Amino acid sequence: AGTGGWLSTIETDPGENWETQLTAVQPLGLIGIIDPPRPEVPAAIRAAKQAGITTVMITGDHLGTAKAIAKDIGILESGQQAITGHDLSQMSDEDLAANIADIRVFARTTPSDKIRIVKAWQKQDAVVAMTGDGVNDAPALKAADVGIAMGITGTDVAKNAADMVLTDDNFATIIDAVAQGRTVYQNILKAVEFLISVNFAQIFTMLLAVLVGWGAVMTPEQLLIVNVLADGIPGFFLSRELAEPGMMHLKPIPKAASIFSNGLGKRVAVRTTTYVGLILGIYFVGRFVVSPDVPGIGMTMLFLTLAIGSMLDIFPIKTRGRLNWSAMTVNPILTGSLLLTMTVIVALATIAPLQQIFQLAPLTAGQWAIVLGAIWLPMLVVETYKRRQHRHELAPWRQATLSDSAE
């Protein structure tokens, strides 16, 4: 059992009255039986550890067998504990919760033991995922934050109690699911950051313009174009970004964490402030400086700066690390949608019939030069903010990216 297997003896038949003739038994040999873990499990355990996920073994096997297997696949390491259900029964719920982080193997356990283990981890504010296949696993599957039942060997009771069913009964699939979940969550954060920043900028721009006596600086049609084309389409494809390097080297997000934690709220504030200052400044230059006698110049310059500038600002949002050419081109669908949308925006401002529909004025070469220079400002400001003022919040991401690159 100490090597993770089971032993059976081969003996000669002592005769019909074997119950009274046990002393005549003659051992002829031993047969060792082992049920080895799948080859991909050790790598999955390592990936889980790198992702900040603690893997715990709960089994009904002998303690020696459980420890041998746990050491073999990387669950049990030096300084960590392995206990039996009997040891567990001697511990109060408070003692178990206080020591749960040091225990990696629970052997000879009962269904009630499994529930206690789940609740002990939950008392440590951990998100607990529990796997199981039998009827006796159902209570623990139900108590866990995420109950995971085996799809092939699992009973109907276990499947009904679980939140997720593994169709291949493979532990490595759970780690793949975690990676996909983290990617989806990060993409949601990126889309929220982009859409909230641009929409807040529009709201505050319109409000401040009215307060200073400029009136409406954009028409409803122009606002609709910005929201549908410049924000909506790129925002949709931004949500389909691939996983960034280092994703599975970050710690899990706490259950109580706000969506605006980890600096998202600060980045939204920086983006919104930059947008508002820039587009109001552009409007002022167009209306009162370069062409005070030509109506619509300030509004057109504001429209182009906001629409194209916000789309360029997607690139710093795409990556939490340093912006580079690879990060800008990794999603060709997003890049293509941005180029197409920018082409449409420029067409609205240069084709006469479209200019009339959307109340845009033709710009001179000098006015276009001002717009083309201004549209890069939000991206540069945000990228500078990421690199300098935000280092302590992005350090884990950059370190994780370096870890992925090293591998």
Short mmCIF file of C-alpha atoms in Angstrom, two decimals:
data_model
loop_
_atom_site.label_atom_id
_atom_site.label_comp_id
_atom_site.label_asym_id
_atom_site.label_seq_id
_atom_site.Cartn_x
_atom_site.Cartn_y
_atom_site.Cartn_z
CA ALA A 1 0.00 0.00 0.00
CA GLY A 2 2.92 2.31 0.58
CA THR A 3 3.65 2.36 -3.13
CA GLY A 4 0.11 3.12 -4.18
CA GLY A 5 -0.99 -0.44 -4.99
CA TRP A 6 -2.84 -3.40 -3.53
CA LEU A 7 -1.50 -6.87 -2.65
CA SER A 8 -3.22 -10.24 -2.99
CA THR A 9 -1.83 -13.62 -1.93
CA ILE A 10 -1.81 -16.89 -3.90
CA GLU A 11 -2.27 -19.93 -1.69
CA THR A 12 -2.80 -23.68 -2.04
CA ASP A 13 -6.18 -25.19 -1.14
CA PRO A 14 -5.87 -26.80 2.32
CA GLY A 15 -8.89 -28.99 1.65
CA GLU A 16 -12.61 -28.92 2.32
CA ASN A 17 -12.21 -28.06 6.00
CA TRP A 18 -10.08 -25.01 5.31
CA GLU A 19 -11.66 -23.01 8.13
CA THR A 20 -10.08 -25.31 10.68
CA GLN A 21 -6.83 -25.83 8.81
CA LEU A 22 -5.57 -22.29 8.31
CA THR A 23 -2.21 -23.34 9.70
CA ALA A 24 -1.75 -25.52 6.63
CA VAL A 25 -1.97 -22.64 4.18
CA GLN A 26 1.13 -22.44 2.00
CA PRO A 27 1.74 -19.02 0.39
CA LEU A 28 3.05 -19.42 -3.14
CA GLY A 29 3.42 -15.77 -4.16
CA LEU A 30 2.08 -12.25 -4.25
CA ILE A 31 0.27 -10.29 -6.93
CA GLY A 32 0.54 -6.51 -6.93
CA ILE A 33 -2.34 -4.50 -8.39
CA ILE A 34 -2.11 -0.79 -9.16
CA ASP A 35 -4.54 1.69 -10.65
CA PRO A 36 -2.15 4.41 -11.88
CA PRO A 37 -3.24 8.01 -12.43
CA ARG A 38 -3.67 9.18 -15.99
CA PRO A 39 -0.42 10.43 -17.56
CA GLU A 40 -1.78 13.97 -17.97
CA VAL A 41 -2.75 14.38 -14.30
CA PRO A 42 0.68 15.46 -12.89
CA ALA A 43 0.93 18.22 -15.50
CA ALA A 44 -2.62 19.33 -14.70
CA ILE A 45 -1.78 19.44 -10.98
CA ARG A 46 1.25 21.63 -11.73
CA ALA A 47 -0.86 23.92 -13.92
CA ALA A 48 -3.42 24.22 -11.13
CA LYS A 49 -0.70 25.14 -8.62
CA GLN A 50 0.70 27.80 -10.96
CA ALA A 51 -2.82 29.22 -11.27
CA GLY A 52 -3.13 29.52 -7.49
CA ILE A 53 -5.47 26.53 -7.24
CA THR A 54 -4.94 24.11 -4.35
CA THR A 55 -5.65 20.47 -5.19
CA VAL A 56 -6.74 18.21 -2.32
CA MET A 57 -7.25 14.43 -2.40
CA ILE A 58 -10.24 12.97 -0.53
CA THR A 59 -10.43 9.20 -0.78
CA GLY A 60 -11.67 6.09 0.92
CA ASP A 61 -8.36 4.31 0.29
CA HIS A 62 -5.77 3.34 2.87
CA LEU A 63 -3.66 6.27 4.07
CA GLY A 64 -0.44 4.76 2.75
CA THR A 65 -1.93 4.23 -0.70
CA ALA A 66 -3.36 7.75 -0.78
CA LYS A 67 -0.06 9.34 0.27
CA ALA A 68 1.91 7.40 -2.34
CA ILE A 69 -0.40 8.44 -5.17
CA ALA A 70 -0.60 12.04 -3.93
CA LYS A 71 3.19 12.33 -3.86
CA ASP A 72 3.46 10.75 -7.30
CA ILE A 73 1.14 13.28 -8.96
CA GLY A 74 2.32 16.33 -7.02
CA ILE A 75 -0.54 16.88 -4.57
CA LEU A 76 1.40 16.06 -1.39
CA GLU A 77 4.68 17.88 -0.90
CA SER A 78 7.16 18.28 1.93
CA GLY A 79 5.67 19.90 5.02
CA GLN A 80 2.07 19.12 4.07
CA GLN A 81 -0.18 16.76 5.99
CA ALA A 82 -2.11 13.60 5.17
CA ILE A 83 -4.73 12.42 7.68
CA THR A 84 -7.46 9.81 7.98
CA GLY A 85 -11.16 10.16 8.59
CA HIS A 86 -10.52 9.06 12.18
CA ASP A 87 -8.07 11.94 12.67
CA LEU A 88 -10.64 14.25 11.14
CA SER A 89 -13.31 13.11 13.57
CA GLN A 90 -11.09 14.16 16.47
CA MET A 91 -10.95 17.75 15.18
CA SER A 92 -13.57 20.40 15.82
CA ASP A 93 -14.89 22.44 12.89
CA GLU A 94 -12.87 25.41 14.14
CA ASP A 95 -9.64 23.39 14.33
CA LEU A 96 -10.26 21.94 10.88
CA ALA A 97 -10.85 25.38 9.36
CA ALA A 98 -7.69 26.71 11.02
CA ASN A 99 -5.51 23.87 9.69
CA ILE A 100 -7.25 23.04 6.42
CA ALA A 101 -4.67 24.85 4.26
CA ASP A 102 -1.91 22.49 5.46
CA ILE A 103 -3.78 19.24 4.76
CA ARG A 104 -3.56 17.86 1.24
CA VAL A 105 -4.74 14.25 1.67
CA PHE A 106 -7.77 12.86 3.50
CA ALA A 107 -7.95 9.04 3.56
CA ARG A 108 -10.61 6.63 4.83
CA THR A 109 -13.22 9.38 4.69
CA THR A 110 -17.00 9.26 4.95
CA PRO A 111 -19.60 11.39 3.09
CA SER A 112 -20.00 13.61 6.15
CA ASP A 113 -16.22 14.12 6.25
CA LYS A 114 -16.32 15.46 2.69
CA ILE A 115 -18.93 18.05 3.60
CA ARG A 116 -16.86 19.19 6.59
CA ILE A 117 -13.81 19.58 4.36
CA VAL A 118 -15.75 21.65 1.82
CA LYS A 119 -17.16 23.93 4.51
CA ALA A 120 -13.77 24.32 6.17
CA TRP A 121 -12.29 25.65 2.92
CA GLN A 122 -15.28 27.93 2.42
CA LYS A 123 -14.63 29.44 5.85
CA GLN A 124 -11.27 30.52 4.46
CA ASP A 125 -13.11 32.46 1.70
CA ALA A 126 -12.00 29.92 -0.88
CA VAL A 127 -14.01 29.02 -3.97
CA VAL A 128 -14.38 25.25 -3.60
CA ALA A 129 -14.79 22.88 -6.53
CA MET A 130 -15.59 19.28 -5.55
CA THR A 131 -15.37 16.27 -7.85
CA GLY A 132 -17.21 13.01 -7.32
CA ASP A 133 -18.98 10.15 -9.03
CA GLY A 134 -20.88 8.18 -6.40
CA VAL A 135 -24.17 8.58 -4.61
CA ASN A 136 -22.31 9.32 -1.38
CA ASP A 137 -20.55 12.25 -3.09
CA ALA A 138 -23.82 14.07 -3.82
CA PRO A 139 -24.06 16.02 -0.52
CA ALA A 140 -20.51 17.37 -0.89
CA LEU A 141 -21.10 18.20 -4.56
CA LYS A 142 -24.16 20.18 -3.54
CA ALA A 143 -22.33 21.98 -0.72
CA ALA A 144 -19.38 23.05 -2.88
CA ASP A 145 -19.35 26.29 -4.85
CA VAL A 146 -18.85 24.22 -7.98
CA GLY A 147 -19.87 20.57 -7.94
CA ILE A 148 -18.21 18.52 -10.69
CA ALA A 149 -19.54 15.04 -11.47
CA MET A 150 -17.98 12.39 -13.67
CA GLY A 151 -19.91 11.94 -16.90
CA ILE A 152 -18.78 8.39 -17.70
CA THR A 153 -18.52 6.68 -14.31
CA GLY A 154 -20.73 9.09 -12.37
CA THR A 155 -24.13 8.09 -11.03
CA ASP A 156 -27.28 9.98 -11.96
CA VAL A 157 -27.54 11.20 -8.37
CA ALA A 158 -24.06 12.74 -8.54
CA LYS A 159 -24.76 14.33 -11.93
CA ASN A 160 -28.01 15.87 -10.73
CA ALA A 161 -26.31 17.31 -7.64
CA ALA A 162 -23.40 18.77 -9.61
CA ASP A 163 -23.08 22.10 -11.38
CA MET A 164 -20.84 20.69 -14.09
CA VAL A 165 -20.40 17.24 -15.63
CA LEU A 166 -17.06 16.08 -17.06
CA THR A 167 -17.91 14.14 -20.20
CA ASP A 168 -14.41 12.60 -20.35
CA ASP A 169 -13.85 12.05 -16.58
CA ASN A 170 -10.50 13.82 -16.99
CA PHE A 171 -9.08 16.08 -14.27
CA ALA A 172 -7.07 18.00 -16.86
CA THR A 173 -10.34 19.13 -18.45
CA ILE A 174 -11.14 21.06 -15.26
CA ILE A 175 -7.93 23.08 -15.64
CA ASP A 176 -8.76 23.77 -19.29
CA ALA A 177 -12.20 24.98 -18.17
CA VAL A 178 -10.57 27.31 -15.63
CA ALA A 179 -8.37 28.78 -18.37
CA GLN A 180 -11.38 29.38 -20.60
CA GLY A 181 -13.32 30.90 -17.72
CA ARG A 182 -10.51 33.31 -16.90
CA THR A 183 -10.28 34.34 -20.55
CA VAL A 184 -14.02 35.03 -20.73
CA TYR A 185 -13.93 37.01 -17.48
CA GLN A 186 -10.98 39.13 -18.60
CA ASN A 187 -12.67 39.82 -21.94
CA ILE A 188 -15.79 40.97 -20.12
CA LEU A 189 -13.66 43.35 -18.06
CA LYS A 190 -12.02 44.71 -21.21
CA ALA A 191 -15.37 45.30 -22.92
CA VAL A 192 -16.79 46.95 -19.79
CA GLU A 193 -13.74 49.19 -19.47
CA PHE A 194 -13.96 50.27 -23.11
CA LEU A 195 -17.72 50.84 -23.28
CA ILE A 196 -18.06 52.60 -19.92
CA SER A 197 -15.14 54.94 -20.65
CA VAL A 198 -16.47 56.05 -24.03
CA ASN A 199 -20.08 56.39 -22.89
CA PHE A 200 -19.14 58.32 -19.75
CA ALA A 201 -17.02 60.59 -21.95
CA GLN A 202 -20.00 61.31 -24.20
CA ILE A 203 -22.26 62.06 -21.24
CA PHE A 204 -19.83 64.42 -19.52
CA THR A 205 -18.88 66.10 -22.79
CA MET A 206 -22.49 66.93 -23.64
CA LEU A 207 -23.15 68.07 -20.07
CA LEU A 208 -20.09 70.32 -19.79
CA ALA A 209 -20.67 71.80 -23.24
CA VAL A 210 -24.16 72.86 -22.21
CA LEU A 211 -22.90 74.26 -18.90
CA VAL A 212 -20.30 76.48 -20.62
CA GLY A 213 -22.88 77.72 -23.11
CA TRP A 214 -21.75 75.89 -26.25
CA GLY A 215 -25.03 74.05 -26.66
CA ALA A 216 -25.18 70.60 -28.28
CA VAL A 217 -21.74 69.66 -29.59
CA MET A 218 -23.01 66.46 -31.30
CA THR A 219 -26.26 65.61 -33.02
CA PRO A 220 -28.31 62.52 -32.08
CA GLU A 221 -27.33 60.94 -35.40
CA GLN A 222 -23.65 61.43 -34.67
CA LEU A 223 -24.02 59.96 -31.18
CA LEU A 224 -25.82 56.97 -32.68
CA ILE A 225 -23.00 56.38 -35.17
CA VAL A 226 -20.39 56.53 -32.40
CA ASN A 227 -22.34 54.14 -30.17
CA VAL A 228 -23.20 51.61 -32.88
CA LEU A 229 -20.13 51.67 -35.12
CA ALA A 230 -17.21 53.08 -33.12
CA ASP A 231 -18.19 51.45 -29.80
CA GLY A 232 -20.58 48.57 -30.43
CA ILE A 233 -18.87 46.62 -33.20
CA PRO A 234 -15.28 46.81 -31.84
CA GLY A 235 -16.60 46.17 -28.32
CA PHE A 236 -18.27 42.97 -29.52
CA PHE A 237 -15.09 41.63 -31.12
CA LEU A 238 -13.05 42.74 -28.11
CA SER A 239 -15.08 40.26 -26.06
CA ARG A 240 -13.76 37.47 -28.32
CA GLU A 241 -10.08 38.04 -27.56
CA LEU A 242 -7.84 35.01 -27.10
CA ALA A 243 -6.20 34.27 -23.76
CA GLU A 244 -3.31 36.54 -22.90
CA PRO A 245 0.07 35.03 -21.95
CA GLY A 246 0.34 34.55 -18.21
CA MET A 247 -3.39 34.08 -17.64
CA MET A 248 -2.88 30.78 -15.80
CA HIS A 249 -0.11 32.16 -13.59
CA LEU A 250 -2.37 34.67 -11.83
CA LYS A 251 -4.04 34.12 -8.50
CA PRO A 252 -7.79 33.47 -8.45
CA ILE A 253 -10.05 36.48 -7.98
CA PRO A 254 -11.71 36.55 -4.53
CA LYS A 255 -15.43 35.85 -4.43
CA ALA A 256 -16.21 39.25 -2.93
CA ALA A 257 -14.04 41.21 -5.38
CA SER A 258 -15.77 44.01 -7.28
CA ILE A 259 -15.64 44.15 -11.06
CA PHE A 260 -13.90 47.51 -10.60
CA SER A 261 -11.14 46.05 -8.43
CA ASN A 262 -7.55 45.62 -9.56
CA GLY A 263 -7.41 49.11 -11.05
CA LEU A 264 -10.30 48.94 -13.53
CA GLY A 265 -12.09 51.85 -11.87
CA LYS A 266 -8.93 53.97 -12.02
CA ARG A 267 -8.39 53.16 -15.69
CA VAL A 268 -11.99 54.10 -16.50
CA ALA A 269 -11.48 57.43 -14.70
CA VAL A 270 -8.24 58.14 -16.59
CA ARG A 271 -9.79 57.25 -19.95
CA THR A 272 -12.96 59.25 -19.34
CA THR A 273 -11.03 62.33 -18.21
CA THR A 274 -8.71 62.08 -21.22
CA TYR A 275 -11.59 61.73 -23.67
CA VAL A 276 -13.56 64.64 -22.21
CA GLY A 277 -10.58 67.00 -22.12
CA LEU A 278 -9.46 66.03 -25.61
CA ILE A 279 -12.75 66.23 -27.48
CA LEU A 280 -13.86 69.45 -25.78
CA GLY A 281 -10.46 70.92 -26.64
CA ILE A 282 -10.79 69.80 -30.26
CA TYR A 283 -14.28 71.29 -30.44
CA PHE A 284 -13.01 74.59 -29.06
CA VAL A 285 -10.14 74.69 -31.58
CA GLY A 286 -12.43 73.85 -34.50
CA ARG A 287 -15.23 76.23 -33.57
CA PHE A 288 -13.40 79.21 -32.12
CA VAL A 289 -9.80 79.06 -33.43
CA VAL A 290 -9.20 77.55 -36.87
CA SER A 291 -12.59 78.27 -38.51
CA PRO A 292 -14.81 80.45 -36.36
CA ASP A 293 -16.82 81.58 -39.39
CA VAL A 294 -17.57 78.10 -40.81
CA PRO A 295 -20.42 76.26 -39.04
CA GLY A 296 -19.98 72.60 -38.21
CA ILE A 297 -16.17 72.47 -38.22
CA GLY A 298 -15.87 72.04 -34.46
CA MET A 299 -18.61 69.41 -34.41
CA THR A 300 -17.00 67.47 -37.26
CA MET A 301 -13.55 67.53 -35.66
CA LEU A 302 -15.05 66.41 -32.34
CA PHE A 303 -16.96 63.57 -34.05
CA LEU A 304 -13.89 62.25 -35.86
CA THR A 305 -11.63 62.54 -32.83
CA LEU A 306 -14.05 60.74 -30.52
CA ALA A 307 -14.97 57.98 -32.99
CA ILE A 308 -11.48 57.14 -34.28
CA GLY A 309 -9.63 57.92 -31.05
CA SER A 310 -11.82 55.60 -29.01
CA MET A 311 -11.24 52.77 -31.49
CA LEU A 312 -7.46 53.21 -31.30
CA ASP A 313 -7.72 53.15 -27.52
CA ILE A 314 -8.89 49.54 -27.75
CA PHE A 315 -5.28 48.42 -28.23
CA PRO A 316 -4.07 49.34 -24.71
CA ILE A 317 -7.19 47.64 -23.35
CA LYS A 318 -6.40 44.44 -25.26
CA THR A 319 -3.39 43.68 -23.11
CA ARG A 320 -2.59 44.30 -19.46
CA GLY A 321 1.12 44.23 -20.24
CA ARG A 322 3.16 46.47 -22.49
CA LEU A 323 1.56 47.31 -25.82
CA ASN A 324 3.44 45.89 -28.81
CA TRP A 325 2.78 44.96 -32.42
CA SER A 326 2.05 41.34 -31.55
CA ALA A 327 -0.63 42.37 -29.05
CA MET A 328 -2.20 44.69 -31.62
CA THR A 329 -2.49 42.04 -34.35
CA VAL A 330 -3.25 38.86 -32.40
CA ASN A 331 -6.99 39.22 -33.09
CA PRO A 332 -7.30 39.80 -36.87
CA ILE A 333 -11.10 39.95 -36.70
CA LEU A 334 -10.95 42.84 -34.23
CA THR A 335 -8.26 44.62 -36.25
CA GLY A 336 -10.27 44.17 -39.44
CA SER A 337 -13.44 45.48 -37.82
CA LEU A 338 -11.57 48.56 -36.60
CA LEU A 339 -10.17 49.31 -40.06
CA LEU A 340 -13.57 48.84 -41.67
CA THR A 341 -15.32 51.01 -39.09
CA MET A 342 -12.69 53.75 -39.42
CA THR A 343 -13.20 53.71 -43.19
CA VAL A 344 -16.93 54.21 -42.72
CA ILE A 345 -16.36 57.05 -40.24
CA VAL A 346 -14.01 58.83 -42.66
CA ALA A 347 -16.49 58.31 -45.50
CA LEU A 348 -19.23 60.01 -43.47
CA ALA A 349 -17.01 63.07 -43.10
CA THR A 350 -15.79 63.24 -46.73
CA ILE A 351 -18.69 62.19 -48.99
CA ALA A 352 -21.02 65.13 -49.56
CA PRO A 353 -24.41 63.35 -49.38
CA LEU A 354 -23.38 61.63 -46.14
CA GLN A 355 -22.06 64.91 -44.75
CA GLN A 356 -25.50 66.45 -45.22
CA ILE A 357 -27.30 63.54 -43.58
CA PHE A 358 -25.09 63.57 -40.49
CA GLN A 359 -24.52 67.35 -40.41
CA LEU A 360 -20.77 67.14 -40.89
CA ALA A 361 -18.63 69.79 -42.57
CA PRO A 362 -15.74 69.25 -45.02
CA LEU A 363 -12.35 69.77 -43.38
CA THR A 364 -9.23 71.37 -44.77
CA ALA A 365 -5.88 69.56 -44.83
CA GLY A 366 -4.79 71.48 -41.75
CA GLN A 367 -7.92 70.56 -39.84
CA TRP A 368 -7.47 66.90 -40.80
CA ALA A 369 -3.89 67.11 -39.54
CA ILE A 370 -5.13 68.33 -36.15
CA VAL A 371 -7.62 65.46 -35.96
CA LEU A 372 -5.07 62.84 -37.04
CA GLY A 373 -2.67 64.07 -34.38
CA ALA A 374 -5.28 64.18 -31.64
CA ILE A 375 -6.73 60.69 -32.16
CA TRP A 376 -3.56 59.08 -30.78
CA LEU A 377 -3.64 60.99 -27.50
CA PRO A 378 -6.03 58.70 -25.54
CA MET A 379 -3.98 55.63 -26.43
CA LEU A 380 -0.70 57.31 -25.48
CA VAL A 381 -2.05 58.68 -22.19
CA VAL A 382 -3.51 55.35 -21.12
CA GLU A 383 -0.41 53.38 -22.11
CA THR A 384 1.78 55.83 -20.19
CA TYR A 385 -0.50 55.49 -17.18
CA LYS A 386 -0.25 51.70 -17.37
CA ARG A 387 3.54 51.76 -17.50
CA ARG A 388 4.23 54.32 -14.78
CA GLN A 389 1.47 54.95 -12.28
CA HIS A 390 -0.02 51.47 -12.47
CA ARG A 391 3.05 49.28 -12.07
CA HIS A 392 2.11 47.79 -8.71
CA GLU A 393 -1.28 46.63 -10.00
CA LEU A 394 0.05 45.21 -13.28
CA ALA A 395 3.18 43.65 -11.78
CA PRO A 396 1.54 40.23 -11.22
CA TRP A 397 0.37 40.19 -14.84
CA ARG A 398 3.80 41.11 -16.20
CA GLN A 399 5.50 38.53 -13.96
CA ALA A 400 3.01 35.91 -15.14
CA THR A 401 3.70 36.84 -18.76
CA LEU A 402 7.43 36.39 -18.18
CA SER A 403 6.74 32.97 -16.63
CA ASP A 404 4.80 31.90 -19.71
CA SER A 405 7.57 33.17 -21.99
CA ALA A 406 10.19 31.25 -20.02
CA GLU A 407 8.23 28.03 -20.49
#
